Tab-separated table of C-alpha atoms in Angstrom:
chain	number	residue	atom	x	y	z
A	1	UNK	CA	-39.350	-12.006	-13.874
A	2	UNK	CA	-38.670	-11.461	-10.134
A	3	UNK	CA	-36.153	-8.713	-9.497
A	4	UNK	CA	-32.968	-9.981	-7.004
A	5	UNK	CA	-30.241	-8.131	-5.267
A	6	UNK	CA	-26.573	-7.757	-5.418
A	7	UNK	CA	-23.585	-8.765	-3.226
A	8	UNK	CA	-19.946	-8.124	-4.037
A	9	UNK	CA	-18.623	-11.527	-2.598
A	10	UNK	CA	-15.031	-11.549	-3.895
A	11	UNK	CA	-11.976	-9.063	-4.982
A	12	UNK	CA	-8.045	-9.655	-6.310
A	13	UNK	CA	-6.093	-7.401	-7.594
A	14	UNK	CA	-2.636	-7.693	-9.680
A	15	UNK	CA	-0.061	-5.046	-11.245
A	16	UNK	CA	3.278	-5.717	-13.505
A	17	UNK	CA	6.585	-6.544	-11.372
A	18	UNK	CA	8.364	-3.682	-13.074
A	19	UNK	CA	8.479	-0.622	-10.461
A	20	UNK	CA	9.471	2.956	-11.281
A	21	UNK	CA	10.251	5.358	-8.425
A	22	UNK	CA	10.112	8.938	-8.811
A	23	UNK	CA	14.051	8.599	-8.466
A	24	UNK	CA	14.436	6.247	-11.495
A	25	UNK	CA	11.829	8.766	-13.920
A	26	UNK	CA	13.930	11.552	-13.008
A	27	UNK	CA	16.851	9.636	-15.196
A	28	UNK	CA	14.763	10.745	-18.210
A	29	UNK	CA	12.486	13.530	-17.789
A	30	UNK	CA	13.289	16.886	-15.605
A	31	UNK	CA	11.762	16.606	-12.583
A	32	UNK	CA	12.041	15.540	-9.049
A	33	UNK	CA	10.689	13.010	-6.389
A	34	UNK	CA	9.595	16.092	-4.198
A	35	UNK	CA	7.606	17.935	-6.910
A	36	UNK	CA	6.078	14.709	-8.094
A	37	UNK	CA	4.973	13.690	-4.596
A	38	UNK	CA	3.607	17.519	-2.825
A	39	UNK	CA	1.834	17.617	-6.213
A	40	UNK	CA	0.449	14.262	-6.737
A	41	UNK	CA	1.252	11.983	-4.136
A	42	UNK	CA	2.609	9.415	-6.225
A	43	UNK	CA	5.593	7.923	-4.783
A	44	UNK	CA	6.119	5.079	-7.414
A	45	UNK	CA	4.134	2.852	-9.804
A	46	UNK	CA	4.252	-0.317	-11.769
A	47	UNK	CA	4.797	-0.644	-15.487
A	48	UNK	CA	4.462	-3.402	-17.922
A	49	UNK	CA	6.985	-4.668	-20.325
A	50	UNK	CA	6.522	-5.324	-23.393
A	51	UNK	CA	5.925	-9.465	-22.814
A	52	UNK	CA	2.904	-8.347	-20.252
A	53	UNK	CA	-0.367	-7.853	-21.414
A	54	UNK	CA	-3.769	-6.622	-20.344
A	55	UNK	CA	-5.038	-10.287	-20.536
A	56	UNK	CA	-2.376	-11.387	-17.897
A	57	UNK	CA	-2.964	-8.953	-15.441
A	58	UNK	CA	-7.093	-9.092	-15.593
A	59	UNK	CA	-6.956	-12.753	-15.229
A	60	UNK	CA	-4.846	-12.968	-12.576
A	61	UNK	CA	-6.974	-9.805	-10.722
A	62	UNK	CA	-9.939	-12.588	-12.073
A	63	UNK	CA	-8.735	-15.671	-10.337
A	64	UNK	CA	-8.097	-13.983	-6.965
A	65	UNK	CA	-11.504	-12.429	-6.984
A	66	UNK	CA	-13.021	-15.882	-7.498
A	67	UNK	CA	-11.546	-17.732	-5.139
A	68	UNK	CA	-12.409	-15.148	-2.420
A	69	UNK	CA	-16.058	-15.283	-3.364
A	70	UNK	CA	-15.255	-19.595	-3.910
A	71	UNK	CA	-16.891	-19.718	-7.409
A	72	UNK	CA	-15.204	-21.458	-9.860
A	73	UNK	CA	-14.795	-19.967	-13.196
A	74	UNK	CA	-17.551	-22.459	-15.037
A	75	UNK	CA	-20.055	-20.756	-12.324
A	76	UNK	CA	-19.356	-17.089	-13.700
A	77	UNK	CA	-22.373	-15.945	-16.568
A	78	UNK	CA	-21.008	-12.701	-17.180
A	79	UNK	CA	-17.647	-11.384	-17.319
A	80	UNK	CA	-17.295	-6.965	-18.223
A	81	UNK	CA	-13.525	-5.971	-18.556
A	82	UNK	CA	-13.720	-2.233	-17.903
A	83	UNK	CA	-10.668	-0.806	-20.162
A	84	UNK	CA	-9.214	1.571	-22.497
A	85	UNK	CA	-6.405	-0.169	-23.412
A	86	UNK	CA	-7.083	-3.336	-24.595
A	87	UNK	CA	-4.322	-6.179	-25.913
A	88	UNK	CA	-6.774	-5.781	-29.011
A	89	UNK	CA	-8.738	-3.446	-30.592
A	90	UNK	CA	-11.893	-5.402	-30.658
A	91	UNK	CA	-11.563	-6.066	-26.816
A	92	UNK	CA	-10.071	-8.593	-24.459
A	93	UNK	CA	-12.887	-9.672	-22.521
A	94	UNK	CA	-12.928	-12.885	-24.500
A	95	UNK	CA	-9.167	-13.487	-24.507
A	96	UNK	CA	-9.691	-13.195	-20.197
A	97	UNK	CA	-13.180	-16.013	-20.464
A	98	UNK	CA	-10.784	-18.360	-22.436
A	99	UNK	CA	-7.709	-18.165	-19.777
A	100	UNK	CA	-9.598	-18.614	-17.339
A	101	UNK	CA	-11.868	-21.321	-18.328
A	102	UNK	CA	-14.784	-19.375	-17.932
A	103	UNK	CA	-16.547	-21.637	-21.125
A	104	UNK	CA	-19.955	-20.435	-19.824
A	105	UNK	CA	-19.654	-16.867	-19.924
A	106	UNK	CA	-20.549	-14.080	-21.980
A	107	UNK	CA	-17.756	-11.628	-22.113
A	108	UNK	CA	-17.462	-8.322	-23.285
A	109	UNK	CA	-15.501	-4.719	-22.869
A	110	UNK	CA	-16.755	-1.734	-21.403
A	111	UNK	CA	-14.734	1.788	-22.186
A	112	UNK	CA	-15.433	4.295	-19.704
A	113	UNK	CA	-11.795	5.332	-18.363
A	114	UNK	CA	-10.868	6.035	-15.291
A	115	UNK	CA	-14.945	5.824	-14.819
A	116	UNK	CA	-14.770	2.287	-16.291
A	117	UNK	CA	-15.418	0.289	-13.054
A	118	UNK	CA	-18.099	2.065	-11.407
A	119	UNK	CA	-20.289	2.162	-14.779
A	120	UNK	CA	-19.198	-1.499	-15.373
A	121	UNK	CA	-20.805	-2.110	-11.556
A	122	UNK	CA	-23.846	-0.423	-12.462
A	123	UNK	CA	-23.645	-2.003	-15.517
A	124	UNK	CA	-23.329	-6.337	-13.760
A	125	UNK	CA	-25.837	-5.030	-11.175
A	126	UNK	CA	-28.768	-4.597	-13.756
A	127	UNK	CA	-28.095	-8.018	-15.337
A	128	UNK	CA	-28.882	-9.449	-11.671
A	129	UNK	CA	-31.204	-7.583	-10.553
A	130	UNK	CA	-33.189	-8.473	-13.257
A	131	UNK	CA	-32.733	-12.370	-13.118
A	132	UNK	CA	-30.946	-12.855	-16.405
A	133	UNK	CA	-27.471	-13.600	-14.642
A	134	UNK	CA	-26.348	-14.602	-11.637
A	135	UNK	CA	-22.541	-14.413	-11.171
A	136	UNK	CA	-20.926	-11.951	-13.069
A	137	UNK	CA	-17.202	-11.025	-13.197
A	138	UNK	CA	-16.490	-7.299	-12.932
A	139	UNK	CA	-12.750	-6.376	-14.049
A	140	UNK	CA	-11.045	-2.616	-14.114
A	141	UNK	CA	-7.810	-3.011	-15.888
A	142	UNK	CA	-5.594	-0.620	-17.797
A	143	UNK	CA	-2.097	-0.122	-19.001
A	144	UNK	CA	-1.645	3.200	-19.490
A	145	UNK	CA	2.058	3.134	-20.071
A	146	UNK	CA	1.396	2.269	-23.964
A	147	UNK	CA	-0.226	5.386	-24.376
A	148	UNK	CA	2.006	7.365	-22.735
A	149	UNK	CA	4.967	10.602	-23.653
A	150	UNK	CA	7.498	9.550	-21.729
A	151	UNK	CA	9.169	13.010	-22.457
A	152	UNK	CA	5.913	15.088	-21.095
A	153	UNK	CA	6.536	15.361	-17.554
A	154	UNK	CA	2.852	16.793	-17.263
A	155	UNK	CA	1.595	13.280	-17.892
A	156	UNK	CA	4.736	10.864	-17.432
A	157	UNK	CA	4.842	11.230	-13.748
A	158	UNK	CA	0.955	10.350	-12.847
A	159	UNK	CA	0.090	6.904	-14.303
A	160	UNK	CA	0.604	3.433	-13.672
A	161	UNK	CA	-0.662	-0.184	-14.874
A	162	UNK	CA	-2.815	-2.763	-12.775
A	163	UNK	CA	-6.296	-4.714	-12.677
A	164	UNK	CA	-8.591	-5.353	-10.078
A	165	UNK	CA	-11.764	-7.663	-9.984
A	166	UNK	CA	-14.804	-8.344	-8.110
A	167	UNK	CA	-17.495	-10.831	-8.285
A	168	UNK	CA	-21.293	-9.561	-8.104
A	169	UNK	CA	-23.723	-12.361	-7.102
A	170	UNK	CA	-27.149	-12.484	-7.124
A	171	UNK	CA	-28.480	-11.992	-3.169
A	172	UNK	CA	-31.634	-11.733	-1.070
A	173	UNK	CA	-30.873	-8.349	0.263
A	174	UNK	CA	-29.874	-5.493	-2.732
A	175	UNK	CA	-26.008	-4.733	-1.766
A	176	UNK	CA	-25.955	-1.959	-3.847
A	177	UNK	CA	-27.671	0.703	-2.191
A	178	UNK	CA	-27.761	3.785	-4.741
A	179	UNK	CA	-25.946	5.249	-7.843
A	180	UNK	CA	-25.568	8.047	-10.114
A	181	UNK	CA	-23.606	8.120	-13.362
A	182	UNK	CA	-22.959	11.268	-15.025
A	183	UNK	CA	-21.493	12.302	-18.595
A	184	UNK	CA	-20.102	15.550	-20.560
A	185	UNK	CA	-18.491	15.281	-23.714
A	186	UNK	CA	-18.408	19.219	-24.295
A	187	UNK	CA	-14.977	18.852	-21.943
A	188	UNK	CA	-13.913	15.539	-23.997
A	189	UNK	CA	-10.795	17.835	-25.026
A	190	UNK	CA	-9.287	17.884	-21.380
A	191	UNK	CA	-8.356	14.200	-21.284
A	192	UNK	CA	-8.004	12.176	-23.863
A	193	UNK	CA	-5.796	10.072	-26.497
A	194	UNK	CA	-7.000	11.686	-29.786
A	195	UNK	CA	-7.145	9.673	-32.871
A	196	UNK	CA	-5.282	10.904	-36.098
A	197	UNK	CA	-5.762	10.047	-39.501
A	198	UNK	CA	-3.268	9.993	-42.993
A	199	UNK	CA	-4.863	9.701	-46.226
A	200	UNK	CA	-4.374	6.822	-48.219
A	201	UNK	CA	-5.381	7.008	-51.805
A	202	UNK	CA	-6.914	3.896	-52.625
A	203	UNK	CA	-8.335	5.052	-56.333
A	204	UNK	CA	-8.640	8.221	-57.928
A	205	UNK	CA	-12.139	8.546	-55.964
A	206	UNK	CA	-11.466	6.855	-53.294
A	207	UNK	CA	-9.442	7.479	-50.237
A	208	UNK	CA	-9.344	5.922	-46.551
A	209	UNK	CA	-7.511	6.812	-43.537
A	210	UNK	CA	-4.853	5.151	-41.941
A	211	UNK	CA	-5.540	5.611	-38.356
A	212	UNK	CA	-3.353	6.053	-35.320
A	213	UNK	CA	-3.736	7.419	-31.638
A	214	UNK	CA	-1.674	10.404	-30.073
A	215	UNK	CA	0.110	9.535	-26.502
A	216	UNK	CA	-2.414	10.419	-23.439
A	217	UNK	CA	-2.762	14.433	-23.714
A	218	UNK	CA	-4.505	15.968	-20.309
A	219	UNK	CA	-5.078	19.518	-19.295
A	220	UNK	CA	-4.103	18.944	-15.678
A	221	UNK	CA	-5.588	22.209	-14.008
A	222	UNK	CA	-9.427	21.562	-15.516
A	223	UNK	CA	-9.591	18.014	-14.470
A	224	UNK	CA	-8.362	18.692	-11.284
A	225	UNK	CA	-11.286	21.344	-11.146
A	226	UNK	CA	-13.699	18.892	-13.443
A	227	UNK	CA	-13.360	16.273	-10.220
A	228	UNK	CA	-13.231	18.504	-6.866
A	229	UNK	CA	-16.366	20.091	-7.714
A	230	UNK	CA	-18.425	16.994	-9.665
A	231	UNK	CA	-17.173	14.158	-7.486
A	232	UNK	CA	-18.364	15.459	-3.876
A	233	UNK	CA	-21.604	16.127	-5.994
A	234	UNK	CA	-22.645	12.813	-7.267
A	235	UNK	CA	-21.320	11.190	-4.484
A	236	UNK	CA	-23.882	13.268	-2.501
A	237	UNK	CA	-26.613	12.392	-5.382
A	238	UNK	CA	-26.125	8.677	-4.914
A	239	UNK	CA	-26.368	8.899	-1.303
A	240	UNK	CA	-29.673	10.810	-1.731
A	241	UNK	CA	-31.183	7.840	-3.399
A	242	UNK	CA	-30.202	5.480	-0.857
A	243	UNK	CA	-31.645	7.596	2.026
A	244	UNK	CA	-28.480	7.759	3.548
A	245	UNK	CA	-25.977	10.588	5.006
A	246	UNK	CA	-22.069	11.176	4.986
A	247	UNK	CA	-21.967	10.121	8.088
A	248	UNK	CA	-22.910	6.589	7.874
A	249	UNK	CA	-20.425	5.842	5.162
A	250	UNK	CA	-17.365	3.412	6.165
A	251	UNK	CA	-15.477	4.278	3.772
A	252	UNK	CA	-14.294	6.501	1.217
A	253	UNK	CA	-12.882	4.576	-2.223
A	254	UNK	CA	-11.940	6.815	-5.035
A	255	UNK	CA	-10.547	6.859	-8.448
A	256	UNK	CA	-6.645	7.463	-7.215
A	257	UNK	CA	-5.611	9.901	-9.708
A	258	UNK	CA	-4.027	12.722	-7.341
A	259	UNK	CA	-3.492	12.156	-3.588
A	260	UNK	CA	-4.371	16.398	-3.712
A	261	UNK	CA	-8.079	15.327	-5.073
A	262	UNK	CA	-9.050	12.801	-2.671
A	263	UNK	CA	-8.373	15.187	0.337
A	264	UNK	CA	-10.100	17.786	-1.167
A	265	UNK	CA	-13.433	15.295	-1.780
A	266	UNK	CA	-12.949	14.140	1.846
A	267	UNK	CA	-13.014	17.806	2.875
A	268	UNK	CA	-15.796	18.706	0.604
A	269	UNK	CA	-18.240	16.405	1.966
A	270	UNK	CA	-16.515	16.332	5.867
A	271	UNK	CA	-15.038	12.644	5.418
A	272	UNK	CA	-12.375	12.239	8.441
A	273	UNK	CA	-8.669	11.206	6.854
A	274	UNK	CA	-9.013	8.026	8.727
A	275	UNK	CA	-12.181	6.727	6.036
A	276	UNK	CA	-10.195	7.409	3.231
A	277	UNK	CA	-8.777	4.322	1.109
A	278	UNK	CA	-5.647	5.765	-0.617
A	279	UNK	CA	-2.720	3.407	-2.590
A	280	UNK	CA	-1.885	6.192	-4.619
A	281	UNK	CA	1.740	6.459	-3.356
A	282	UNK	CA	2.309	2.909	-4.698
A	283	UNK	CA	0.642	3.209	-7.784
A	284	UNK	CA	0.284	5.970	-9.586
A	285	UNK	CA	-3.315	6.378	-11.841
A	286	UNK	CA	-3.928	3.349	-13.079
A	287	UNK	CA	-7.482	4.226	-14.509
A	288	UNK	CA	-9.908	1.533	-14.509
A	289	UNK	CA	-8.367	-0.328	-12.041
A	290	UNK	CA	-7.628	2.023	-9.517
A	291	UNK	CA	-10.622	1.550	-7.355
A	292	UNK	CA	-11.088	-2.248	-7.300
A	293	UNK	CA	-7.083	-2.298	-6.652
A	294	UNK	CA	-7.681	0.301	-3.302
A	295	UNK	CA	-10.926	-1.919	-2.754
A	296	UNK	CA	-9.093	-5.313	-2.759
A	297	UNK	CA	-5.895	-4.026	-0.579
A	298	UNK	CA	-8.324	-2.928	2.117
A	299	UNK	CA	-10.049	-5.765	2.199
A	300	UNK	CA	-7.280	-8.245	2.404
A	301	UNK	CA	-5.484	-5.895	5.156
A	302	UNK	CA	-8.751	-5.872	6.773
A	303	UNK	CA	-10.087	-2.505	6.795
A	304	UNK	CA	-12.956	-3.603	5.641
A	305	UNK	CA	-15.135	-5.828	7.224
A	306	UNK	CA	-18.776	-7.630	5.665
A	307	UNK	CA	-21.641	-4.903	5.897
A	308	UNK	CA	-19.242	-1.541	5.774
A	309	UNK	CA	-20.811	0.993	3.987
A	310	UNK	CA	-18.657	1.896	0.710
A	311	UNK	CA	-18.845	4.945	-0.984
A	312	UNK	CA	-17.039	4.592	-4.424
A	313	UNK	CA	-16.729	6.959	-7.319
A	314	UNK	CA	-15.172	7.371	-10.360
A	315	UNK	CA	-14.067	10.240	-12.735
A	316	UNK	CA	-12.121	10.594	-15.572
A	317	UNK	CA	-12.204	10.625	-19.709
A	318	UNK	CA	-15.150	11.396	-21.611
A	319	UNK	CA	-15.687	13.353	-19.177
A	320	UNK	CA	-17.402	10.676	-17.128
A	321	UNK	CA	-18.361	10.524	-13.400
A	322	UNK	CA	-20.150	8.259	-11.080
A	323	UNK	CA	-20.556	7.072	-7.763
A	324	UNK	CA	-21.737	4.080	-6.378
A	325	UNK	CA	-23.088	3.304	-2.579
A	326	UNK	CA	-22.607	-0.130	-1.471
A	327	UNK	CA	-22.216	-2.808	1.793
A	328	UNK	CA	-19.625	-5.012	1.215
A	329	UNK	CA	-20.046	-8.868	1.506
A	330	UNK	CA	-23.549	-10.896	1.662
């Protein structure tokens, strides 16, 4: 089977209408808009209510992405939702195919946090590459707010809810110039939202757990270390493989967890301010779908342009990290 390339050919992006400013969270938790922004950045971020779901967001994100890349959702093969917070336990994927008419798709979910859309473009780019699909769907959606202590300031202050979406096609040229993905699950205690069980007797030999999930717990001070040291890294690994330098990317587009951490990766590897992609300020960490929503917002303001070099990476739960190197357009 002959091997193809990869182009990214369409993004959209869509959050909740609900906004929170660091004013309105300091009505319920101690804090101020001046700590939360020298700290993280974060000026404000969007929140679902309790009518919104996952679904609604993704296939929105879904339908703008499309129409930039002018496929119609019968043309898509593949669609990966890259979440951890699903509108159901078994996934959402298949909930987003059926809204959006997408009858000839496979669909499926992809958990790898706030790493969830730069494994899930590794992931679309080997289904292409190896001529079993040849439009696939790529979605990074969360909402984080369901998961969340609203009375843990450490946590409360930093996340938000959104989706973004691209469409991967199958192209002459490979669009997707290098990776590297990267995993640890000795440090799986730093981040998380830990499962917890209570016995239910079901017969005198014979007893299941009831299962429920803690609100997002996070030891701040490690991930922060976790990503300034491991995200210049890989970055610098998957620029290796493509036989490129630093200096030849366009732009800088990562994971917007901490307005403090992308400066210090731009430092790290000697990235001017000015090639930095940051919406932080507006949303808060919205996890999976904080790259695709930077990626879409500078390509609709037009930053960038068809053939820019993109240097995206990811890093969050698990731990996971990864970076991907790509041009943008055909």
């Amino acid at each position: 089977m002959q091997n193809l390339g990869i182009a990214i050919t369409g993004s959209g992006s869509a959050v909740p209408k609900n906004s929170l400013d660091n004013q309105g969270l300091m009505q319920f938790v101690e804090t101020t808009d001046e700590w939360i922004a020298t700290r993280t950045g974060i000026r404000q971020r969007r929140l679902a209510n309790p009518g919104e779901s996952l679904k609604d967001i993704a296939t929105s994100a879904s339908q703008k992405a499309l129409a930039m890349a002018g496929i119609e959702p019968q043309d898509v093969d593949l669609i990966l939702l890259a979440t951890s917070t699903s509108d159901d336990l078994f996934g959402s994927a298949c909930q987003v195919q059926a809204a959006l008419g997408a009858d000839q798709a496979v669909a499926f979910d992809l958990t790898a946090a706030c790493s969830g859309f730069v494994f899930g473009l590794v992931t679309a780019a080997q289904y292409i590459r190896t001529g079993v699909y040849q439009n696939v769907l790529l979605i990074g959606a969360d909402i984080l707010s369901r998961w969340i202590d609203w009375e843990d300031r450490r946590t409360c202050v930093l996340f938000g809810d959104g989706a973004g979406a691209v469409v991967l096609q199958a192209n002459q040229s490979d669009r997707l110039l290098g990776f590297e993905l990267k995993s640890d699950g000795t440090q799986n205690g730093c981040l998380n939202v830990p499962y917890t069980a209570s016995p239910r007797k079901l017969t005198e030999e014979v007893v299941v757990a009831k299962g429920n999930y803690q609100p997002l717990a996070m030891n701040g001070k490690e991930v922060y270390r976790f990503a300034v040291q491991k995200v210049p890294e890989i970055i610098d690994k998957a620029l290796f493989h493509c036989q490129l330098t630093v200096g030849q990317i366009d732009w800088l587009v990562l994971h917007q967890a901490n307005q403090r951490i992308l400066n210090a990766v731009a430092e790290r590897l000697k990235i001017p301010p000015e090639k930095v992609i940051s919406n932080v300020a507006s949303y808060g960490n919205t996890s999976a779908a904080s790259i695709p929503l930077a990626l879409d917002e500078a390509v609709r303001q037009n930053k960038i342009q068809t053939n820019d070099i993109i240097a995206a990476s990811g890093f969050g739960a698990g731990l996971t990290w990864g970076a991907a190197i790509f041009q943008w357009g055909r």
